Amino acid sequence: MLLAIAPAFAHHSTASYDLVHGTILDGVVAGFQWENPHAHILLDVKGEDAIEHWSIELESPNVLRHLGWDKDTLKEGDRILVTGGRAKNGSFNLRAVLVQTADGKKLDALPPPEN
């Protein structure tokens, strides 16, 4: 029985992100980290006074594979739009919901909700 609930303890909460009020970022990929427990996009976004260095949290590589991603989906220098929920503490962190590439391809960053 303990083995059956172990995955629930391994899941990271999204409570630190504002998933009600969406944020859209337009930036250039500075890095794409394909690693567990969550993949990350490092995104440089032009701010009012300087370049902002954002960390975009994604699902695990296993979940992303089911959504059509792979470790080569994004490359450094790619221009992308990211829609998601910004960190509630105001830092440059975002939980992605959707990523759109420069050629218009849309990639879900979260699995569809379970009914």
PDB file of N, CA, C and O in Angstrom, residues 15-74:
ATOM      1  N   ALA A  15       1.366  25.450  -6.087  1.00  0.00           N
ATOM      2  CA  ALA A  15       0.776  26.481  -5.231  1.00  0.00           C
ATOM      3  C   ALA A  15       1.547  27.795  -5.274  1.00  0.00           C
ATOM      4  O   ALA A  15       0.973  28.854  -5.021  1.00  0.00           O
ATOM      5  N   SER A  16       2.825  27.765  -5.596  1.00  0.00           N
ATOM      6  CA  SER A  16       3.618  28.996  -5.615  1.00  0.00           C
ATOM      7  C   SER A  16       3.423  29.806  -6.899  1.00  0.00           C
ATOM      8  O   SER A  16       3.995  30.886  -7.048  1.00  0.00           O
ATOM      9  N   TYR A  17       2.609  29.293  -7.821  1.00  0.00           N
ATOM     10  CA  TYR A  17       2.354  29.977  -9.088  1.00  0.00           C
ATOM     11  C   TYR A  17       0.916  30.482  -9.154  1.00  0.00           C
ATOM     12  O   TYR A  17      -0.005  29.820  -8.693  1.00  0.00           O
ATOM     13  N   ASP A  18       0.724  31.647  -9.770  1.00  0.00           N
ATOM     14  CA  ASP A  18      -0.604  32.202  -9.996  1.00  0.00           C
ATOM     15  C   ASP A  18      -1.122  31.635 -11.314  1.00  0.00           C
ATOM     16  O   ASP A  18      -0.821  32.159 -12.383  1.00  0.00           O
ATOM     17  N   LEU A  19      -1.884  30.557 -11.228  1.00  0.00           N
ATOM     18  CA  LEU A  19      -2.394  29.895 -12.422  1.00  0.00           C
ATOM     19  C   LEU A  19      -3.764  30.427 -12.841  1.00  0.00           C
ATOM     20  O   LEU A  19      -4.362  29.930 -13.778  1.00  0.00           O
ATOM     21  N   VAL A  20      -4.241  31.467 -12.152  1.00  0.00           N
ATOM     22  CA  VAL A  20      -5.527  32.089 -12.485  1.00  0.00           C
ATOM     23  C   VAL A  20      -5.322  33.239 -13.471  1.00  0.00           C
ATOM     24  O   VAL A  20      -6.053  33.384 -14.437  1.00  0.00           O
ATOM     25  N   HIS A  21      -4.319  34.062 -13.222  1.00  0.00           N
ATOM     26  CA  HIS A  21      -4.030  35.221 -14.064  1.00  0.00           C
ATOM     27  C   HIS A  21      -2.845  34.876 -14.958  1.00  0.00           C
ATOM     28  O   HIS A  21      -1.717  34.809 -14.492  1.00  0.00           O
ATOM     29  N   GLY A  22      -3.109  34.658 -16.230  1.00  0.00           N
ATOM     30  CA  GLY A  22      -2.063  34.236 -17.154  1.00  0.00           C
ATOM     31  C   GLY A  22      -1.048  35.320 -17.468  1.00  0.00           C
ATOM     32  O   GLY A  22      -1.343  36.514 -17.428  1.00  0.00           O
ATOM     33  N   THR A  23       0.147  34.879 -17.758  1.00  0.00           N
ATOM     34  CA  THR A  23       1.244  35.745 -18.173  1.00  0.00           C
ATOM     35  C   THR A  23       1.776  35.204 -19.494  1.00  0.00           C
ATOM     36  O   THR A  23       1.907  33.990 -19.660  1.00  0.00           O
ATOM     37  N   ILE A  24       2.088  36.099 -20.418  1.00  0.00           N
ATOM     38  CA  ILE A  24       2.683  35.701 -21.694  1.00  0.00           C
ATOM     39  C   ILE A  24       4.062  36.330 -21.789  1.00  0.00           C
ATOM     40  O   ILE A  24       4.214  37.544 -21.607  1.00  0.00           O
ATOM     41  N   LEU A  25       5.055  35.497 -22.042  1.00  0.00           N
ATOM     42  CA  LEU A  25       6.428  35.963 -22.202  1.00  0.00           C
ATOM     43  C   LEU A  25       6.880  35.748 -23.636  1.00  0.00           C
ATOM     44  O   LEU A  25       6.633  34.687 -24.223  1.00  0.00           O
ATOM     45  N   ASP A  26       7.557  36.730 -24.198  1.00  0.00           N
ATOM     46  CA  ASP A  26       8.140  36.661 -25.533  1.00  0.00           C
ATOM     47  C   ASP A  26       9.639  36.784 -25.337  1.00  0.00           C
ATOM     48  O   ASP A  26      10.117  37.821 -24.861  1.00  0.00           O
ATOM     49  N   GLY A  27      10.364  35.723 -25.654  1.00  0.00           N
ATOM     50  CA  GLY A  27      11.788  35.780 -25.391  1.00  0.00           C
ATOM     51  C   GLY A  27      12.596  34.814 -26.220  1.00  0.00           C
ATOM     52  O   GLY A  27      12.089  34.143 -27.115  1.00  0.00           O
ATOM     53  N   VAL A  28      13.875  34.749 -25.895  1.00  0.00           N
ATOM     54  CA  VAL A  28      14.840  33.911 -26.599  1.00  0.00           C
ATOM     55  C   VAL A  28      15.345  32.835 -25.637  1.00  0.00           C
ATOM     56  O   VAL A  28      15.738  33.145 -24.504  1.00  0.00           O
ATOM     57  N   VAL A  29      15.325  31.600 -26.095  1.00  0.00           N
ATOM     58  CA  VAL A  29      15.780  30.469 -25.278  1.00  0.00           C
ATOM     59  C   VAL A  29      17.280  30.602 -25.005  1.00  0.00           C
ATOM     60  O   VAL A  29      18.088  30.677 -25.937  1.00  0.00           O
ATOM     61  N   ALA A  30      17.622  30.646 -23.719  1.00  0.00           N
ATOM     62  CA  ALA A  30      19.024  30.679 -23.298  1.00  0.00           C
ATOM     63  C   ALA A  30      19.495  29.291 -22.877  1.00  0.00           C
ATOM     64  O   ALA A  30      20.693  29.039 -22.759  1.00  0.00           O
ATOM     65  N   GLY A  31      18.541  28.379 -22.664  1.00  0.00           N
ATOM     66  CA  GLY A  31      18.866  27.005 -22.295  1.00  0.00           C
ATOM     67  C   GLY A  31      17.596  26.184 -22.185  1.00  0.00           C
ATOM     68  O   GLY A  31      16.510  26.735 -21.961  1.00  0.00           O
ATOM     69  N   PHE A  32      17.738  24.887 -22.397  1.00  0.00           N
ATOM     70  CA  PHE A  32      16.611  23.959 -22.274  1.00  0.00           C
ATOM     71  C   PHE A  32      17.121  22.752 -21.504  1.00  0.00           C
ATOM     72  O   PHE A  32      17.966  22.003 -21.981  1.00  0.00           O
ATOM     73  N   GLN A  33      16.642  22.605 -20.269  1.00  0.00           N
ATOM     74  CA  GLN A  33      17.122  21.544 -19.377  1.00  0.00           C
ATOM     75  C   GLN A  33      16.104  20.408 -19.346  1.00  0.00           C
ATOM     76  O   GLN A  33      15.029  20.548 -18.761  1.00  0.00           O
ATOM     77  N   TRP A  34      16.446  19.308 -19.990  1.00  0.00           N
ATOM     78  CA  TRP A  34      15.603  18.123 -20.100  1.00  0.00           C
ATOM     79  C   TRP A  34      15.988  17.193 -18.965  1.00  0.00           C
ATOM     80  O   TRP A  34      16.849  16.326 -19.112  1.00  0.00           O
ATOM     81  N   GLU A  35      15.398  17.390 -17.780  1.00  0.00           N
ATOM     82  CA  GLU A  35      15.805  16.626 -16.603  1.00  0.00           C
ATOM     83  C   GLU A  35      14.622  16.412 -15.675  1.00  0.00           C
ATOM     84  O   GLU A  35      13.627  17.138 -15.739  1.00  0.00           O
ATOM     85  N   ASN A  36      14.726  15.412 -14.823  1.00  0.00           N
ATOM     86  CA  ASN A  36      13.719  15.129 -13.809  1.00  0.00           C
ATOM     87  C   ASN A  36      14.051  15.898 -12.539  1.00  0.00           C
ATOM     88  O   ASN A  36      15.219  16.154 -12.279  1.00  0.00           O
ATOM     89  N   PRO A  37      13.088  16.274 -11.738  1.00  0.00           N
ATOM     90  CA  PRO A  37      11.678  15.919 -11.853  1.00  0.00           C
ATOM     91  C   PRO A  37      10.908  16.802 -12.828  1.00  0.00           C
ATOM     92  O   PRO A  37       9.817  16.468 -13.235  1.00  0.00           O
ATOM     93  N   HIS A  38      11.481  17.990 -13.207  1.00  0.00           N
ATOM     94  CA  HIS A  38      10.813  18.886 -14.147  1.00  0.00           C
ATOM     95  C   HIS A  38      11.833  19.427 -15.140  1.00  0.00           C
ATOM     96  O   HIS A  38      12.939  19.785 -14.753  1.00  0.00           O
ATOM     97  N   ALA A  39      11.430  19.509 -16.400  1.00  0.00           N
ATOM     98  CA  ALA A  39      12.246  20.186 -17.402  1.00  0.00           C
ATOM     99  C   ALA A  39      12.103  21.693 -17.204  1.00  0.00           C
ATOM    100  O   ALA A  39      11.123  22.162 -16.614  1.00  0.00           O
ATOM    101  N   HIS A  40      13.089  22.445 -17.681  1.00  0.00           N
ATOM    102  CA  HIS A  40      13.073  23.905 -17.547  1.00  0.00           C
ATOM    103  C   HIS A  40      13.552  24.566 -18.830  1.00  0.00           C
ATOM    104  O   HIS A  40      14.436  24.046 -19.507  1.00  0.00           O
ATOM    105  N   ILE A  41      12.953  25.703 -19.116  1.00  0.00           N
ATOM    106  CA  ILE A  41      13.425  26.581 -20.178  1.00  0.00           C
ATOM    107  C   ILE A  41      14.021  27.796 -19.494  1.00  0.00           C
ATOM    108  O   ILE A  41      13.398  28.387 -18.605  1.00  0.00           O
ATOM    109  N   LEU A  42      15.221  28.169 -19.883  1.00  0.00           N
ATOM    110  CA  LEU A  42      15.821  29.419 -19.427  1.00  0.00           C
ATOM    111  C   LEU A  42      15.552  30.417 -20.546  1.00  0.00           C
ATOM    112  O   LEU A  42      15.940  30.189 -21.694  1.00  0.00           O
ATOM    113  N   LEU A  43      14.837  31.493 -20.230  1.00  0.00           N
ATOM    114  CA  LEU A  43      14.348  32.411 -21.248  1.00  0.00           C
ATOM    115  C   LEU A  43      14.804  33.834 -20.958  1.00  0.00           C
ATOM    116  O   LEU A  43      14.622  34.337 -19.842  1.00  0.00           O
ATOM    117  N   ASP A  44      15.397  34.467 -21.954  1.00  0.00           N
ATOM    118  CA  ASP A  44      15.791  35.865 -21.841  1.00  0.00           C
ATOM    119  C   ASP A  44      14.700  36.719 -22.463  1.00  0.00           C
ATOM    120  O   ASP A  44      14.345  36.558 -23.636  1.00  0.00           O
ATOM    121  N   VAL A  45      14.147  37.621 -21.647  1.00  0.00           N
ATOM    122  CA  VAL A  45      13.037  38.481 -22.056  1.00  0.00           C
ATOM    123  C   VAL A  45      13.487  39.929 -21.926  1.00  0.00           C
ATOM    124  O   VAL A  45      14.030  40.327 -20.884  1.00  0.00           O
ATOM    125  N   LYS A  46      13.234  40.721 -22.971  1.00  0.00           N
ATOM    126  CA  LYS A  46      13.610  42.131 -22.933  1.00  0.00           C
ATOM    127  C   LYS A  46      12.663  42.875 -21.998  1.00  0.00           C
ATOM    128  O   LYS A  46      11.464  42.958 -22.236  1.00  0.00           O
ATOM    129  N   GLY A  47      13.209  43.400 -20.913  1.00  0.00           N
ATOM    130  CA  GLY A  47      12.437  44.184 -19.962  1.00  0.00           C
ATOM    131  C   GLY A  47      12.534  45.660 -20.291  1.00  0.00           C
ATOM    132  O   GLY A  47      13.138  46.045 -21.295  1.00  0.00           O
ATOM    133  N   GLU A  48      11.948  46.491 -19.459  1.00  0.00           N
ATOM    134  CA  GLU A  48      11.982  47.940 -19.690  1.00  0.00           C
ATOM    135  C   GLU A  48      13.400  48.503 -19.643  1.00  0.00           C
ATOM    136  O   GLU A  48      13.753  49.372 -20.432  1.00  0.00           O
ATOM    137  N   ASP A  49      14.206  48.007 -18.695  1.00  0.00           N
ATOM    138  CA  ASP A  49      15.548  48.558 -18.508  1.00  0.00           C
ATOM    139  C   ASP A  49      16.671  47.576 -18.810  1.00  0.00           C
ATOM    140  O   ASP A  49      17.812  48.000 -19.000  1.00  0.00           O
ATOM    141  N   ALA A  50      16.367  46.286 -18.817  1.00  0.00           N
ATOM    142  CA  ALA A  50      17.416  45.277 -18.984  1.00  0.00           C
ATOM    143  C   ALA A  50      16.792  43.954 -19.418  1.00  0.00           C
ATOM    144  O   ALA A  50      15.569  43.792 -19.397  1.00  0.00           O
ATOM    145  N   ILE A  51      17.643  43.017 -19.765  1.00  0.00           N
ATOM    146  CA  ILE A  51      17.185  41.669 -20.089  1.00  0.00           C
ATOM    147  C   ILE A  51      16.834  40.959 -18.793  1.00  0.00           C
ATOM    148  O   ILE A  51      17.610  40.955 -17.838  1.00  0.00           O
ATOM    149  N   GLU A  52      15.626  40.371 -18.758  1.00  0.00           N
ATOM    150  CA  GLU A  52      15.186  39.580 -17.606  1.00  0.00           C
ATOM    151  C   GLU A  52      15.471  38.110 -17.896  1.00  0.00           C
ATOM    152  O   GLU A  52      15.171  37.627 -18.984  1.00  0.00           O
ATOM    153  N   HIS A  53      16.049  37.426 -16.937  1.00  0.00           N
ATOM    154  CA  HIS A  53      16.393  36.006 -17.082  1.00  0.00           C
ATOM    155  C   HIS A  53      15.342  35.183 -16.345  1.00  0.00           C
ATOM    156  O   HIS A  53      15.325  35.140 -15.113  1.00  0.00           O
ATOM    157  N   TRP A  54      14.454  34.544 -17.110  1.00  0.00           N
ATOM    158  CA  TRP A  54      13.336  33.782 -16.566  1.00  0.00           C
ATOM    159  C   TRP A  54      13.659  32.298 -16.523  1.00  0.00           C
ATOM    160  O   TRP A  54      14.357  31.768 -17.396  1.00  0.00           O
ATOM    161  N   SER A  55      13.117  31.621 -15.520  1.00  0.00           N
ATOM    162  CA  SER A  55      13.149  30.167 -15.436  1.00  0.00           C
ATOM    163  C   SER A  55      11.712  29.676 -15.607  1.00  0.00           C
ATOM    164  O   SER A  55      10.832  30.024 -14.821  1.00  0.00           O
ATOM    165  N   ILE A  56      11.503  28.887 -16.659  1.00  0.00           N
ATOM    166  CA  ILE A  56      10.175  28.385 -16.985  1.00  0.00           C
ATOM    167  C   ILE A  56      10.108  26.911 -16.602  1.00  0.00           C
ATOM    168  O   ILE A  56      10.861  26.090 -17.133  1.00  0.00           O
ATOM    169  N   GLU A  57       9.235  26.576 -15.669  1.00  0.00           N
ATOM    170  CA  GLU A  57       9.084  25.191 -15.227  1.00  0.00           C
ATOM    171  C   GLU A  57       8.078  24.469 -16.118  1.00  0.00           C
ATOM    172  O   GLU A  57       7.013  24.990 -16.431  1.00  0.00           O
ATOM    173  N   LEU A  58       8.453  23.257 -16.519  1.00  0.00           N
ATOM    174  CA  LEU A  58       7.608  22.380 -17.324  1.00  0.00           C
ATOM    175  C   LEU A  58       7.327  21.104 -16.549  1.00  0.00           C
ATOM    176  O   LEU A  58       7.819  20.917 -15.434  1.00  0.00           O
ATOM    177  N   GLU A  59       6.575  20.213 -17.151  1.00  0.00           N
ATOM    178  CA  GLU A  59       6.340  18.887 -16.580  1.00  0.00           C
ATOM    179  C   GLU A  59       7.618  18.049 -16.690  1.00  0.00           C
ATOM    180  O   GLU A  59       8.631  18.507 -17.227  1.00  0.00           O
ATOM    181  N   SER A  60       7.541  16.808 -16.256  1.00  0.00           N
ATOM    182  CA  SER A  60       8.679  15.893 -16.362  1.00  0.00           C
ATOM    183  C   SER A  60       8.892  15.528 -17.831  1.00  0.00           C
ATOM    184  O   SER A  60       7.962  15.602 -18.643  1.00  0.00           O
ATOM    185  N   PRO A  61      10.109  15.117 -18.198  1.00  0.00           N
ATOM    186  CA  PRO A  61      10.338  14.677 -19.572  1.00  0.00           C
ATOM    187  C   PRO A  61       9.377  13.574 -20.019  1.00  0.00           C
ATOM    188  O   PRO A  61       8.935  13.575 -21.176  1.00  0.00           O
ATOM    189  N   ASN A  62       9.015  12.658 -19.132  1.00  0.00           N
ATOM    190  CA  ASN A  62       8.094  11.587 -19.489  1.00  0.00           C
ATOM    191  C   ASN A  62       6.734  12.143 -19.914  1.00  0.00           C
ATOM    192  O   ASN A  62       6.165  11.741 -20.929  1.00  0.00           O
ATOM    193  N   VAL A  63       6.198  13.081 -19.143  1.00  0.00           N
ATOM    194  CA  VAL A  63       4.914  13.701 -19.487  1.00  0.00           C
ATOM    195  C   VAL A  63       5.053  14.511 -20.771  1.00  0.00           C
ATOM    196  O   VAL A  63       4.196  14.444 -21.661  1.00  0.00           O
ATOM    197  N   LEU A  64       6.145  15.265 -20.899  1.00  0.00           N
ATOM    198  CA  LEU A  64       6.350  16.078 -22.101  1.00  0.00           C
ATOM    199  C   LEU A  64       6.435  15.224 -23.363  1.00  0.00           C
ATOM    200  O   LEU A  64       5.925  15.608 -24.415  1.00  0.00           O
ATOM    201  N   ARG A  65       7.064  14.057 -23.270  1.00  0.00           N
ATOM    202  CA  ARG A  65       7.127  13.146 -24.436  1.00  0.00           C
ATOM    203  C   ARG A  65       5.732  12.801 -24.935  1.00  0.00           C
ATOM    204  O   ARG A  65       5.479  12.770 -26.132  1.00  0.00           O
ATOM    205  N   HIS A  66       4.814  12.554 -24.006  1.00  0.00           N
ATOM    206  CA  HIS A  66       3.425  12.237 -24.377  1.00  0.00           C
ATOM    207  C   HIS A  66       2.716  13.432 -25.001  1.00  0.00           C
ATOM    208  O   HIS A  66       1.698  13.262 -25.677  1.00  0.00           O
ATOM    209  N   LEU A  67       3.240  14.627 -24.766  1.00  0.00           N
ATOM    210  CA  LEU A  67       2.651  15.843 -25.329  1.00  0.00           C
ATOM    211  C   LEU A  67       3.342  16.276 -26.629  1.00  0.00           C
ATOM    212  O   LEU A  67       3.045  17.321 -27.183  1.00  0.00           O
ATOM    213  N   GLY A  68       4.311  15.460 -27.091  1.00  0.00           N
ATOM    214  CA  GLY A  68       4.976  15.739 -28.361  1.00  0.00           C
ATOM    215  C   GLY A  68       6.332  16.416 -28.270  1.00  0.00           C
ATOM    216  O   GLY A  68       6.916  16.788 -29.283  1.00  0.00           O
ATOM    217  N   TRP A  69       6.858  16.572 -27.076  1.00  0.00           N
ATOM    218  CA  TRP A  69       8.163  17.181 -26.877  1.00  0.00           C
ATOM    219  C   TRP A  69       9.263  16.118 -26.930  1.00  0.00           C
ATOM    220  O   TRP A  69       9.020  14.938 -26.706  1.00  0.00           O
ATOM    221  N   ASP A  70      10.496  16.566 -27.149  1.00  0.00           N
ATOM    222  CA  ASP A  70      11.678  15.741 -26.899  1.00  0.00           C
ATOM    223  C   ASP A  70      12.816  16.669 -26.498  1.00  0.00           C
ATOM    224  O   ASP A  70      12.648  17.891 -26.463  1.00  0.00           O
ATOM    225  N   LYS A  71      13.966  16.091 -26.209  1.00  0.00           N
ATOM    226  CA  LYS A  71      15.073  16.889 -25.674  1.00  0.00           C
ATOM    227  C   LYS A  71      15.607  17.914 -26.670  1.00  0.00           C
ATOM    228  O   LYS A  71      16.329  18.830 -26.306  1.00  0.00           O
ATOM    229  N   ASP A  72      15.227  17.764 -27.952  1.00  0.00           N
ATOM    230  CA  ASP A  72      15.690  18.682 -28.988  1.00  0.00           C
ATOM    231  C   ASP A  72      14.593  19.628 -29.479  1.00  0.00           C
ATOM    232  O   ASP A  72      14.767  20.312 -30.486  1.00  0.00           O
ATOM    233  N   THR A  73      13.466  19.689 -28.770  1.00  0.00           N
ATOM    234  CA  THR A  73      12.350  20.539 -29.201  1.00  0.00           C
ATOM    235  C   THR A  73      12.756  22.006 -29.253  1.00  0.00           C
ATOM    236  O   THR A  73      12.378  22.721 -30.175  1.00  0.00           O
ATOM    237  N   LEU A  74      13.511  22.448 -28.263  1.00  0.00           N
ATOM    238  CA  LEU A  74      13.960  23.836 -28.214  1.00  0.00           C
ATOM    239  C   LEU A  74      15.475  23.886 -28.232  1.00  0.00           C
ATOM    240  O   LEU A  74      16.140  23.050 -27.620  1.00  0.00           O
TER     241      LEU A  74
END
